[in-house]
Coordinates of C-alpha atoms (C1' of nucleotides) in Angstrom, one line a residue:
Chain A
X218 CA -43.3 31.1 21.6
X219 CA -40.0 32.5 21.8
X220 CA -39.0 29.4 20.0
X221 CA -36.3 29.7 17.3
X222 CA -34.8 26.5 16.1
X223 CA -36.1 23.3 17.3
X224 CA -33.8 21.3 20.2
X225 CA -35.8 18.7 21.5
X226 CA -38.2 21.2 23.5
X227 CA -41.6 20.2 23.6
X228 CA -43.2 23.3 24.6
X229 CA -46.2 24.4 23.1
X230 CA -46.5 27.7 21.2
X231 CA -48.9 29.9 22.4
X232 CA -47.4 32.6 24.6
X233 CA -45.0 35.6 23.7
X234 CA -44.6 37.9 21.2
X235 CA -41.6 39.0 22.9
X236 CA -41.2 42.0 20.6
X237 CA -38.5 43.0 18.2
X238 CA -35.8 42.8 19.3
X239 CA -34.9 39.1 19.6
X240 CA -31.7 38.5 18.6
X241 CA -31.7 35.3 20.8
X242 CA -34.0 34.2 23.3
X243 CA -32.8 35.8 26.1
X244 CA -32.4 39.6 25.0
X245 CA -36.3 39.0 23.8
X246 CA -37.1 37.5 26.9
X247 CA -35.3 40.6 28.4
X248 CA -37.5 42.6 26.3
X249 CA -41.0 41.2 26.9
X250 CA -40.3 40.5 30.8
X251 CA -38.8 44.4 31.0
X252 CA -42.0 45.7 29.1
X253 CA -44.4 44.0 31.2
X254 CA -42.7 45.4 34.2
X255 CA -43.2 48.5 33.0
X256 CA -46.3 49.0 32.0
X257 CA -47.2 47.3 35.5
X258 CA -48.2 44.4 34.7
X259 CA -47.0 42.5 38.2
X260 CA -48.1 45.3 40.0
X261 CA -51.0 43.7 41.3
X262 CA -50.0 40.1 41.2
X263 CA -46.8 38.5 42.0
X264 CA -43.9 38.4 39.7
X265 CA -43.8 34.5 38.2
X266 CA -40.7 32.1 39.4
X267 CA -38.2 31.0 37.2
X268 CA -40.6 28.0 36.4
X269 CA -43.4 29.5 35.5
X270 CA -41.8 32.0 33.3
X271 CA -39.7 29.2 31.5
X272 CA -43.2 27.2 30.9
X273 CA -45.7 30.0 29.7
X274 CA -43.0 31.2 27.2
X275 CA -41.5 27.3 26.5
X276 CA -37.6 28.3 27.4
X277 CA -35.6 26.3 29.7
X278 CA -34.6 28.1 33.0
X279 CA -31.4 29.4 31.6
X280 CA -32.7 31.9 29.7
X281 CA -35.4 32.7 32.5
X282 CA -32.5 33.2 35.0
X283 CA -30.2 34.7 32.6
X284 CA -32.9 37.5 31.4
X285 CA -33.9 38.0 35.5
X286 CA -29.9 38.5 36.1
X287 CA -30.2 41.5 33.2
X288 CA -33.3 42.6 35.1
X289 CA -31.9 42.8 38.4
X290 CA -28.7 44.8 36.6
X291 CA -30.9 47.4 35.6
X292 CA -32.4 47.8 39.1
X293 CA -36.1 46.4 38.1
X294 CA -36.1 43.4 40.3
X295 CA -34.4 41.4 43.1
X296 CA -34.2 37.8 43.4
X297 CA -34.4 36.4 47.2
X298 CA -34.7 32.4 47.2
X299 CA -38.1 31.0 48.5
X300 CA -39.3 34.5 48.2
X301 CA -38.8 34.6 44.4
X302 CA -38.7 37.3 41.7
X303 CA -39.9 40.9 43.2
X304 CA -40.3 44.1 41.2
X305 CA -38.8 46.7 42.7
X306 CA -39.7 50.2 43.4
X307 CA -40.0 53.1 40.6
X308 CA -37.1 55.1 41.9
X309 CA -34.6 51.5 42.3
X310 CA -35.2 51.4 38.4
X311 CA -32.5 52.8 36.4
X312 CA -34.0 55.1 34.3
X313 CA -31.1 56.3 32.2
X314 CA -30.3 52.6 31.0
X315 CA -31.3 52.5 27.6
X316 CA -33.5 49.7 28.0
X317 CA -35.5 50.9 30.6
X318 CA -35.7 54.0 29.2
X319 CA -37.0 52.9 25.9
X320 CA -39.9 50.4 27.4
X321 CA -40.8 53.5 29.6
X322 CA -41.2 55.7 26.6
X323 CA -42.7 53.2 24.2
X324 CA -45.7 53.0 26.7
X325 CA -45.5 55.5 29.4
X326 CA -44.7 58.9 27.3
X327 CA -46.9 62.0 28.2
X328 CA -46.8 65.7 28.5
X329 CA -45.5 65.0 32.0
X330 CA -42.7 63.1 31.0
X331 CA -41.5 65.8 28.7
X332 CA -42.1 68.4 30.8
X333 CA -39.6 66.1 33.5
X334 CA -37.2 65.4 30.9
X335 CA -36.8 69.1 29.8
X336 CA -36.5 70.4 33.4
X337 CA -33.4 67.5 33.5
X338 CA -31.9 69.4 30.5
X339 CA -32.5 72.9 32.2
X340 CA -30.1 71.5 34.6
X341 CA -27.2 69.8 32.3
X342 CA -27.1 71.9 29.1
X343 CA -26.4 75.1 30.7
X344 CA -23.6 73.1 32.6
X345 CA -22.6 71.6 30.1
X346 CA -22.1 74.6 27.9
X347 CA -20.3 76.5 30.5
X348 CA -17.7 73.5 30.5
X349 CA -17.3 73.7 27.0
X350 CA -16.1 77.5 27.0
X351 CA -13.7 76.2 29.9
X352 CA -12.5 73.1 28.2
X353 CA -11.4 75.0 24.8
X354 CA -11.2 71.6 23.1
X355 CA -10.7 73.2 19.5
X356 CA -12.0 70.6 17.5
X357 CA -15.5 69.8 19.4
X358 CA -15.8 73.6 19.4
X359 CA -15.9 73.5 15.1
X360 CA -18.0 70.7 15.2
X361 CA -21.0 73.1 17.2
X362 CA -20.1 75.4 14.8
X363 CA -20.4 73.0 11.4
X364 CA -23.8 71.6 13.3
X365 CA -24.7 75.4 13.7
X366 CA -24.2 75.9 9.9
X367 CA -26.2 72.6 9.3
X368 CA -29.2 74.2 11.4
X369 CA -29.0 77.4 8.7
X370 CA -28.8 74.7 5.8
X371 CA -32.1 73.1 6.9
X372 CA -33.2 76.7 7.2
X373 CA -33.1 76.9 3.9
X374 CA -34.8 73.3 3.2
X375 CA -31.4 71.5 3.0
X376 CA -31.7 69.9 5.6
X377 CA -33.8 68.1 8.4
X378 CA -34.7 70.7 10.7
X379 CA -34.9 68.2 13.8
X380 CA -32.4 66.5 13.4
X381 CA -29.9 69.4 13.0
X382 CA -31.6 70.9 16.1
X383 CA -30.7 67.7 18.0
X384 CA -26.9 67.6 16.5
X385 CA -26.2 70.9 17.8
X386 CA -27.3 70.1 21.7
X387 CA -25.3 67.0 21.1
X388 CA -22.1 68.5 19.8
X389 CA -22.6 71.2 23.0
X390 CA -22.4 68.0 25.4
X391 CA -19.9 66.4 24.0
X392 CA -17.6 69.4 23.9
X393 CA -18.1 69.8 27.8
X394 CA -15.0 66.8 27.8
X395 CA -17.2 65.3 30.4
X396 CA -18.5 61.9 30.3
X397 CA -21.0 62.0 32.1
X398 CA -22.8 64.7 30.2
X399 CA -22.3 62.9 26.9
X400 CA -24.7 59.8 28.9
X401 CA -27.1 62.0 28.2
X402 CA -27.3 62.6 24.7
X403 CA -29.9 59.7 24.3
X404 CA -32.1 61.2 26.6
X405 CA -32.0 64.7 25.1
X406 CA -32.4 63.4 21.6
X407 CA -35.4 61.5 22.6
X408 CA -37.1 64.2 24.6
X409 CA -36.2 66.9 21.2
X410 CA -37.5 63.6 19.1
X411 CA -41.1 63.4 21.1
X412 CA -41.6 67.0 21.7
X413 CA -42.7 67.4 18.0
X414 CA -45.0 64.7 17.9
X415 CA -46.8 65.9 21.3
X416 CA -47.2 69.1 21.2
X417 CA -48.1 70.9 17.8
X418 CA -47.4 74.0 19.2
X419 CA -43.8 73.1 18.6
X420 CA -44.2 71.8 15.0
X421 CA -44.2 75.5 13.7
X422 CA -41.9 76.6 15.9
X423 CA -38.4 76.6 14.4
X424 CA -35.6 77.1 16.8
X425 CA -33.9 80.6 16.9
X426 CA -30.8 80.1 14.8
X427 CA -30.1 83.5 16.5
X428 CA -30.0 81.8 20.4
X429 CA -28.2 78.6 19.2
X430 CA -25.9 81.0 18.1
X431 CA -25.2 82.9 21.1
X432 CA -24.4 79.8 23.2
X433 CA -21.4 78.6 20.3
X434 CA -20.2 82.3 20.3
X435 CA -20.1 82.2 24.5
X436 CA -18.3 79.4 24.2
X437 CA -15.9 80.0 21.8
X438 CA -15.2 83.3 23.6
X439 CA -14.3 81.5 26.6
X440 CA -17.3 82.8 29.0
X441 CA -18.3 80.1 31.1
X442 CA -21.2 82.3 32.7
X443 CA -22.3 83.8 29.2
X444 CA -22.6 80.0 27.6
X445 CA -24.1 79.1 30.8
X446 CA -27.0 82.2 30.5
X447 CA -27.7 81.9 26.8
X448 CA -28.1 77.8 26.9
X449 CA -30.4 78.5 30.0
X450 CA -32.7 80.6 27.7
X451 CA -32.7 78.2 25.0
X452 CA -33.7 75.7 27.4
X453 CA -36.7 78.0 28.9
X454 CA -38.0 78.8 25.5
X455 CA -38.9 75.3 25.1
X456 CA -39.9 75.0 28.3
X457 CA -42.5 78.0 28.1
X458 CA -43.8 75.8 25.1
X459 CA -44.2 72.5 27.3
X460 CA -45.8 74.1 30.4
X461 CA -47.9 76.0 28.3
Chain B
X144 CA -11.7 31.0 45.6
X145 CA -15.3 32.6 45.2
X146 CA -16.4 28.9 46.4
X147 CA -18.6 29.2 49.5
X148 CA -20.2 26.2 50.4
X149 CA -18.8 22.8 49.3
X150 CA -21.1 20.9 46.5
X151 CA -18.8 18.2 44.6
X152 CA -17.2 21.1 43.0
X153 CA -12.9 20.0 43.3
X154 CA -11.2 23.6 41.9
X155 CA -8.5 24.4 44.0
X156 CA -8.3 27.7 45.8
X157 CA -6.4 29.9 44.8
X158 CA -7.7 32.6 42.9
X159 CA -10.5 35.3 43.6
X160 CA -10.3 38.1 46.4
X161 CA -13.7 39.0 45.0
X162 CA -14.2 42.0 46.8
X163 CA -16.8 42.6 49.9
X164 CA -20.0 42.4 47.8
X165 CA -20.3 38.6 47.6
X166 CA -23.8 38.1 48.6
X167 CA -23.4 34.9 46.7
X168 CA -20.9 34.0 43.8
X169 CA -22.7 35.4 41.2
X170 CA -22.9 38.7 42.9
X171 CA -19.2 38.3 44.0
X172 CA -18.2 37.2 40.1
X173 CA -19.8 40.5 38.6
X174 CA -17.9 42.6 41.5
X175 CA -14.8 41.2 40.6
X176 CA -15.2 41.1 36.4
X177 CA -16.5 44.5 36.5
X178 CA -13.9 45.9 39.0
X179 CA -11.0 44.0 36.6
X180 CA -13.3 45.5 33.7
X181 CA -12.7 49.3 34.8
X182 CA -9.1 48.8 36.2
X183 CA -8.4 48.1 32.1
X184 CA -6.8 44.5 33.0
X185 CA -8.0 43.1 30.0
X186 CA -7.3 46.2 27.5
X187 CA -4.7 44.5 26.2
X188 CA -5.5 41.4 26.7
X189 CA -8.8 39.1 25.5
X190 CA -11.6 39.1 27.7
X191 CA -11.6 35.5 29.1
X192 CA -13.7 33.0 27.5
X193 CA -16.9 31.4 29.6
X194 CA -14.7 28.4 30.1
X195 CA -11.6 30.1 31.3
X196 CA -13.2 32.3 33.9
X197 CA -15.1 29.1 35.2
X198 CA -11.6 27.1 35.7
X199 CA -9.9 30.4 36.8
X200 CA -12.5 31.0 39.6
X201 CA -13.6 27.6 40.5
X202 CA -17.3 28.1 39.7
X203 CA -19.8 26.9 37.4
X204 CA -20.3 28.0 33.9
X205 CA -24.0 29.2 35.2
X206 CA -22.5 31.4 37.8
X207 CA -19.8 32.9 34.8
X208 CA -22.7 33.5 32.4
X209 CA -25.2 35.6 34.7
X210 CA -22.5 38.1 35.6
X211 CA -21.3 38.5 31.9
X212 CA -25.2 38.8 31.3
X213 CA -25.3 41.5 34.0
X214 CA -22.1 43.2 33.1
X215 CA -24.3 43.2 29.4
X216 CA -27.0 44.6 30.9
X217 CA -24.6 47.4 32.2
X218 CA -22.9 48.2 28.8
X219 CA -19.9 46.7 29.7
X220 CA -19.1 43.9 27.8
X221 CA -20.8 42.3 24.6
X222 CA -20.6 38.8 24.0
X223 CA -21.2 36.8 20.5
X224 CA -20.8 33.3 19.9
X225 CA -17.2 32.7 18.4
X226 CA -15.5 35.8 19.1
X227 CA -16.2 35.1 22.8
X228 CA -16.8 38.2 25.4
X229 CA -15.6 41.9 24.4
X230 CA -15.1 44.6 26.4
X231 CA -17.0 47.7 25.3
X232 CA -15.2 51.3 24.6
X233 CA -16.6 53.7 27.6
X234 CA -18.7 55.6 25.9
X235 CA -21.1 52.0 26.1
X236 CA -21.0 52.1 29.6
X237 CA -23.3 52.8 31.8
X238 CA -21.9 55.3 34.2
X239 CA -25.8 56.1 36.3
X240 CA -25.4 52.3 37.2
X241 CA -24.1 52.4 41.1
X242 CA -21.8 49.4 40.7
X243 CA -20.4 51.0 37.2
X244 CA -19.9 54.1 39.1
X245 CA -18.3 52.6 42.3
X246 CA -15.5 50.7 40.3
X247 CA -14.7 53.9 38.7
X248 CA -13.9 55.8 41.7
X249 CA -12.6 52.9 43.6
X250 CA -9.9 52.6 41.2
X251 CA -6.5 54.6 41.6
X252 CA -6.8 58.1 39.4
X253 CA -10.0 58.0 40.2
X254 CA -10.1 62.3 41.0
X255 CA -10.7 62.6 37.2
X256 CA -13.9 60.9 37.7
X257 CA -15.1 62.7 40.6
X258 CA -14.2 65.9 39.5
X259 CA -16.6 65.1 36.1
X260 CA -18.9 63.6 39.0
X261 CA -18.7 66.9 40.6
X262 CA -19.3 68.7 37.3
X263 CA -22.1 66.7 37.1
X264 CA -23.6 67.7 40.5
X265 CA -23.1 71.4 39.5
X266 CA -25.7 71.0 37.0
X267 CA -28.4 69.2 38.7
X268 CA -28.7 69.8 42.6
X269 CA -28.9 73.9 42.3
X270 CA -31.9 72.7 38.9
X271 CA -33.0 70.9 41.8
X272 CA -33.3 72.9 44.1
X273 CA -35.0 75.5 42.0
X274 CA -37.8 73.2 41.0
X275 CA -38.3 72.3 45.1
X276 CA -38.4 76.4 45.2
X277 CA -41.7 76.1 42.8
X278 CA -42.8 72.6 43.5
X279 CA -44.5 74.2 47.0
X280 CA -44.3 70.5 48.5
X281 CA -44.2 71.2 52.2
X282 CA -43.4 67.3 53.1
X283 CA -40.8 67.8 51.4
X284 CA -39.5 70.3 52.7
X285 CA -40.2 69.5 56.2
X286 CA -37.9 66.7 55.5
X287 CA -35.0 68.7 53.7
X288 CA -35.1 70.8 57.4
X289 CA -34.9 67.8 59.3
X290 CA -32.0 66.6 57.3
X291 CA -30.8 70.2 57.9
X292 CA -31.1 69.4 61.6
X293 CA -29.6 66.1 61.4
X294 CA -25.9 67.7 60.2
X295 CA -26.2 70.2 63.2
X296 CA -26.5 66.9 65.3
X297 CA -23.6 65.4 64.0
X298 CA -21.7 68.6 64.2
X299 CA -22.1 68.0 67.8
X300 CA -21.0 64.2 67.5
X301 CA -24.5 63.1 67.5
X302 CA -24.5 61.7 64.4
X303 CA -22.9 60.5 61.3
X304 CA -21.6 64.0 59.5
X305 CA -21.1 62.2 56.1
X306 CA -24.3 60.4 56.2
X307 CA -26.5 63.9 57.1
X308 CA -24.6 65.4 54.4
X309 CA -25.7 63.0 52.2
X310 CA -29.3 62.9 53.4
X311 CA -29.5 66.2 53.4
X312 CA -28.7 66.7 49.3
X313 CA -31.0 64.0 48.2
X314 CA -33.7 65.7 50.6
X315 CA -33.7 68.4 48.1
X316 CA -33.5 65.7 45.1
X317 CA -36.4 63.9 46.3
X318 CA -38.1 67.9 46.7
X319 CA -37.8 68.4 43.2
X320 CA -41.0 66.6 42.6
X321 CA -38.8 65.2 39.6
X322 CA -38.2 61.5 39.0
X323 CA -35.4 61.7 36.8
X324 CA -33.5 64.2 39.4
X325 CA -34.3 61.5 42.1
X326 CA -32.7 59.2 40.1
X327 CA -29.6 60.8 41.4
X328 CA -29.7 60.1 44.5
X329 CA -28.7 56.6 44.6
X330 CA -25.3 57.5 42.6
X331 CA -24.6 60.5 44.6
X332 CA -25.0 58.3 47.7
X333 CA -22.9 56.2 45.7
X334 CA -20.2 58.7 44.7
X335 CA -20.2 60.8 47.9
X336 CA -19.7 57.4 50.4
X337 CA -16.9 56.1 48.1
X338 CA -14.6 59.2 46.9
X339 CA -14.7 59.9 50.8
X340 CA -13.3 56.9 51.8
X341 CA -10.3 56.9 48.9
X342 CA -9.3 60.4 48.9
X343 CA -8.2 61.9 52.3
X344 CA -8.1 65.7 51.2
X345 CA -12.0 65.5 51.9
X346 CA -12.1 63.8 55.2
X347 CA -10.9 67.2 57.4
X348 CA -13.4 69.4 55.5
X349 CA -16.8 69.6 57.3
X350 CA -19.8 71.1 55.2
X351 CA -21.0 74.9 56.1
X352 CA -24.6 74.8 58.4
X353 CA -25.3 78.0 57.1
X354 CA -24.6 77.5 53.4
X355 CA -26.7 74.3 53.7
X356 CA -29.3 76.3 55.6
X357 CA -29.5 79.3 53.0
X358 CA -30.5 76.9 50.4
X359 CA -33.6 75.2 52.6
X360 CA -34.8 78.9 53.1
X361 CA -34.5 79.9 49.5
X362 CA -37.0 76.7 48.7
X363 CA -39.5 77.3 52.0
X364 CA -39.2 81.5 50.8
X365 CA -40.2 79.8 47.2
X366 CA -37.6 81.7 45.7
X367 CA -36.0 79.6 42.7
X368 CA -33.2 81.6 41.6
X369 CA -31.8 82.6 45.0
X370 CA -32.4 78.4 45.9
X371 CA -30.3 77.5 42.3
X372 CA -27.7 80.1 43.5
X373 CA -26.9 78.7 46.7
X374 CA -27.3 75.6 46.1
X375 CA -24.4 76.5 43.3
X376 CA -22.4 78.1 45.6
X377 CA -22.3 74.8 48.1
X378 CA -21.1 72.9 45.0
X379 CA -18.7 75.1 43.7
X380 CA -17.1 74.4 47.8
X381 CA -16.6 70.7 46.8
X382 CA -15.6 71.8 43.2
X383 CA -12.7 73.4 45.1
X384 CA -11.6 71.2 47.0
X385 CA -11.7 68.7 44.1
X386 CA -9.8 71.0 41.4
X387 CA -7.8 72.6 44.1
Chain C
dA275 C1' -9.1 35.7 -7.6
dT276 C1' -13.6 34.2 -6.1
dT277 C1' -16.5 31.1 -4.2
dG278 C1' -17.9 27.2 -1.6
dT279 C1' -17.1 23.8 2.0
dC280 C1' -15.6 22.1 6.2
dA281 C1' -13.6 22.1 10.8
dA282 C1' -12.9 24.6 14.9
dT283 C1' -14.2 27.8 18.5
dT284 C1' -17.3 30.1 21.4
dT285 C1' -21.6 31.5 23.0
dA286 C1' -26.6 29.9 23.4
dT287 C1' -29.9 26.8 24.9
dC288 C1' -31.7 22.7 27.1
dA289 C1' -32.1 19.4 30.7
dT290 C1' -31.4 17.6 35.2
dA291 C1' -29.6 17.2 39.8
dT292 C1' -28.3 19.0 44.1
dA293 C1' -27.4 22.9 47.6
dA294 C1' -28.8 26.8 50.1
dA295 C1' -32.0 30.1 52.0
dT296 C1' -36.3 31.1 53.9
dC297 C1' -41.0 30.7 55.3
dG298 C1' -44.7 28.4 57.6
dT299 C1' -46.3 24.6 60.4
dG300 C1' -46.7 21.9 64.0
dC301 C1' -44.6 19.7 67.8
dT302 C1' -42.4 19.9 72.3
dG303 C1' -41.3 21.2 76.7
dT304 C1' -42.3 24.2 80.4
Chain D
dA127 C1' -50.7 29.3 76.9
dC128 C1' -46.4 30.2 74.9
dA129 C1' -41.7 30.3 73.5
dG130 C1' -38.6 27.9 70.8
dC131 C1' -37.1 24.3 67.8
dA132 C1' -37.4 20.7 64.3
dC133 C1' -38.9 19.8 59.8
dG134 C1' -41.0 20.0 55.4
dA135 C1' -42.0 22.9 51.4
dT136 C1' -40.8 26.4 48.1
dT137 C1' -37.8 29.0 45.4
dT138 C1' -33.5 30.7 43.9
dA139 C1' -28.5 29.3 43.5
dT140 C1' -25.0 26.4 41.7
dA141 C1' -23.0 22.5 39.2
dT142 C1' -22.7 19.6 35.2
dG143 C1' -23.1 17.7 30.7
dA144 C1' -25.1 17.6 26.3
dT145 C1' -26.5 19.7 21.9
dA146 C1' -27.5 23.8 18.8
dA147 C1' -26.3 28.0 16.5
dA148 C1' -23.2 31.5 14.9
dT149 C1' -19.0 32.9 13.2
dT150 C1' -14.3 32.6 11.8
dG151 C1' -10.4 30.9 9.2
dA152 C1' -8.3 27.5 6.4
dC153 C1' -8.5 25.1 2.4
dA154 C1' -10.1 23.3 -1.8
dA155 C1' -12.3 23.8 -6.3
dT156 C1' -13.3 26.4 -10.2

DNA sequence: ATTGTCAATTTATCATATAAATCGTGCTGT
DNA sequence: ACAGCACGATTTATATGATAAATTGACAAT
């Protein structure tokens, strides 16, 4: 029943739930097709053609096609006529799309995943921090520095702990002047987001204000290799944490 | 003139070129929106309205809507009834999508973005490498050798030396044991097969055996840091050549 | 000046018809 | 018996037209 208004549909409203965010019927049928994926739900029986997807939920085709089109965007499926709809393999998915990463997390989210996600950051931070010190883009440089402060504010209670931790990693990629390390700032805020919630060990430990330090020094000094080093060791701190 | 077969369809041709990819006009509408997308034709002007690009093209107002809806799904465009189809600042797109990324360096300038590319791969294939060091997977590994293998056949003509090249850095992807760094592989297929083909300083450079070589014996010696180094050392080659 | 109303524009959705691609089946000819 | 071809069935692809919903801007009323 992704039914909104009325039109002269007849369908009948049983099925759905497609979820929250339905701003119209196709990004919610986006959403409930894309977490069913997902979670595997067609891994054992076939993905449904256009027609049965537009009956159980009571959409016309349009927005059947339309949503499968996003899919297919996003790598989860492929469309072949008289074959139909196939899910495609894990590693076709696009993992750093937004959507797909937020259905894989809202289900799928485990010690594993962290431990994946933090190895990923092992390899961009450090590179990313040695960029900064060579891009000397002035102005990104004060901003780690004013996030750096903020960490020392919520030091002192004046501040959310977290999410200053997460501004400063931010601020670090975004100073690298490189686009493609500032993609990643969703993933690194979710993975800093979920690492509290799954591992306690974590919840008393607050980040060395000391390290973080370090890395905004090495970069405002202009040392590529120093920023890359001290980032590195923030990065295997928590690391030690999540592989126990 | 994306029209392929006849239907009573009566738009003239006369407009189109849309690009190799046309598997079928929907495929062939998204390759040519998102290629006008990236190329900034329409940062000045409007995006055109569902009805405009159907009359401009000579297809169907189905076929105009699923390729918005994919270029959506990609972060490229945002469409809301009234204000018609916007295109998104850059920061929205998608760049780990494989058709974002090929518009990008298939456009003139396009060195900017594979140096950041490059930058990119600095960070993640020596991270990569070092995990294959640990990960112990000796599949894998056979396989990174008989990629290794592969590029000494093609430096004797026996085979493709771009495509060993290739096969041989998502060998060591796919050794990390890491889905997020195998997510890579599809867009440094991507990247490496299309900057190849538009920028001729690459083309005379072949890849060093032994460099490639010292980084398969620093995984099968399970030696991390010594596997992160050289695998480095092969990137900061290409970062050369593309800086240089 | 603020608010409410209405018309216009554009996307969103529905419905239906036809084309194209592909798979399986069964026939046909040898 | 078997290879190959014709044909029907299934599913996506495309075209078309109609209506709904959302939003903007102009304009009127207070």
């Amino acid at each position: 029943m992704l039914q909104r208004g009325a039109m002269e549909s007849t369908a009948i409203e049983l099925e759905g739930q497609a979820g929250d965010a339905k701003r119209n019927l196709t990004q919610g049928m986006l959403d409930a097709l894309g977490k069913a994926i997902v979670t595997g739900r067609y891994d054992m029986r076939p993905f449904p053609t256009e027609a049965e997807i537009a009956r159980a939920y009571g959409v016309s085709r349009s927005v059947t096609r339309e949503a499968v089109k996003m899919l297919t965007a996003k790598g989860l499926v492929q469309a072949k006529p008289r074959q139909g709809t196939r899910v495609q393999p894990f590693q076709a998915w696009n993992l750093f799309d937004p959507d797909v990463l937020r259905w894989l997390l809202e289900r799928k989210f485990s010690i594993e995943v962290l431990r994946h996600f933090t190895q990923l950051r092992r390899g961009i931070e450090p590179e990313a921090a040695a960029l900064a010190a060579t891009a000397r883009d002035g102005a990104a440089i004060d901003t780690v520095y004013r996030e750096l402060e903020r960490m020392r504010a919520a030091e002192r209670g004046e501040d959310d702990p977290l999410a200053a931790d997460i501004a400063f990693h931010l601020a670090i990629l975004s100073a690298s002047g490189n686009p493609f390390f500032l993609q990643f700032s969703r993933v690194v805020a979710t993975a800093l987001t979920t690492s509290i919630r799954f591992t306690n060990r974590i919840k008393g430990h607050t980040a060395s204000i000391a390290e973080h330090r370090d890395v905004a020094d090495a970069i405002e000094a202009r040392d590529p290799e120093r920023a890359r080093a001290c980032a590195a060791l923030l990065i295997d701190n928590v690391l030690d944490l999540v592989d126990g």
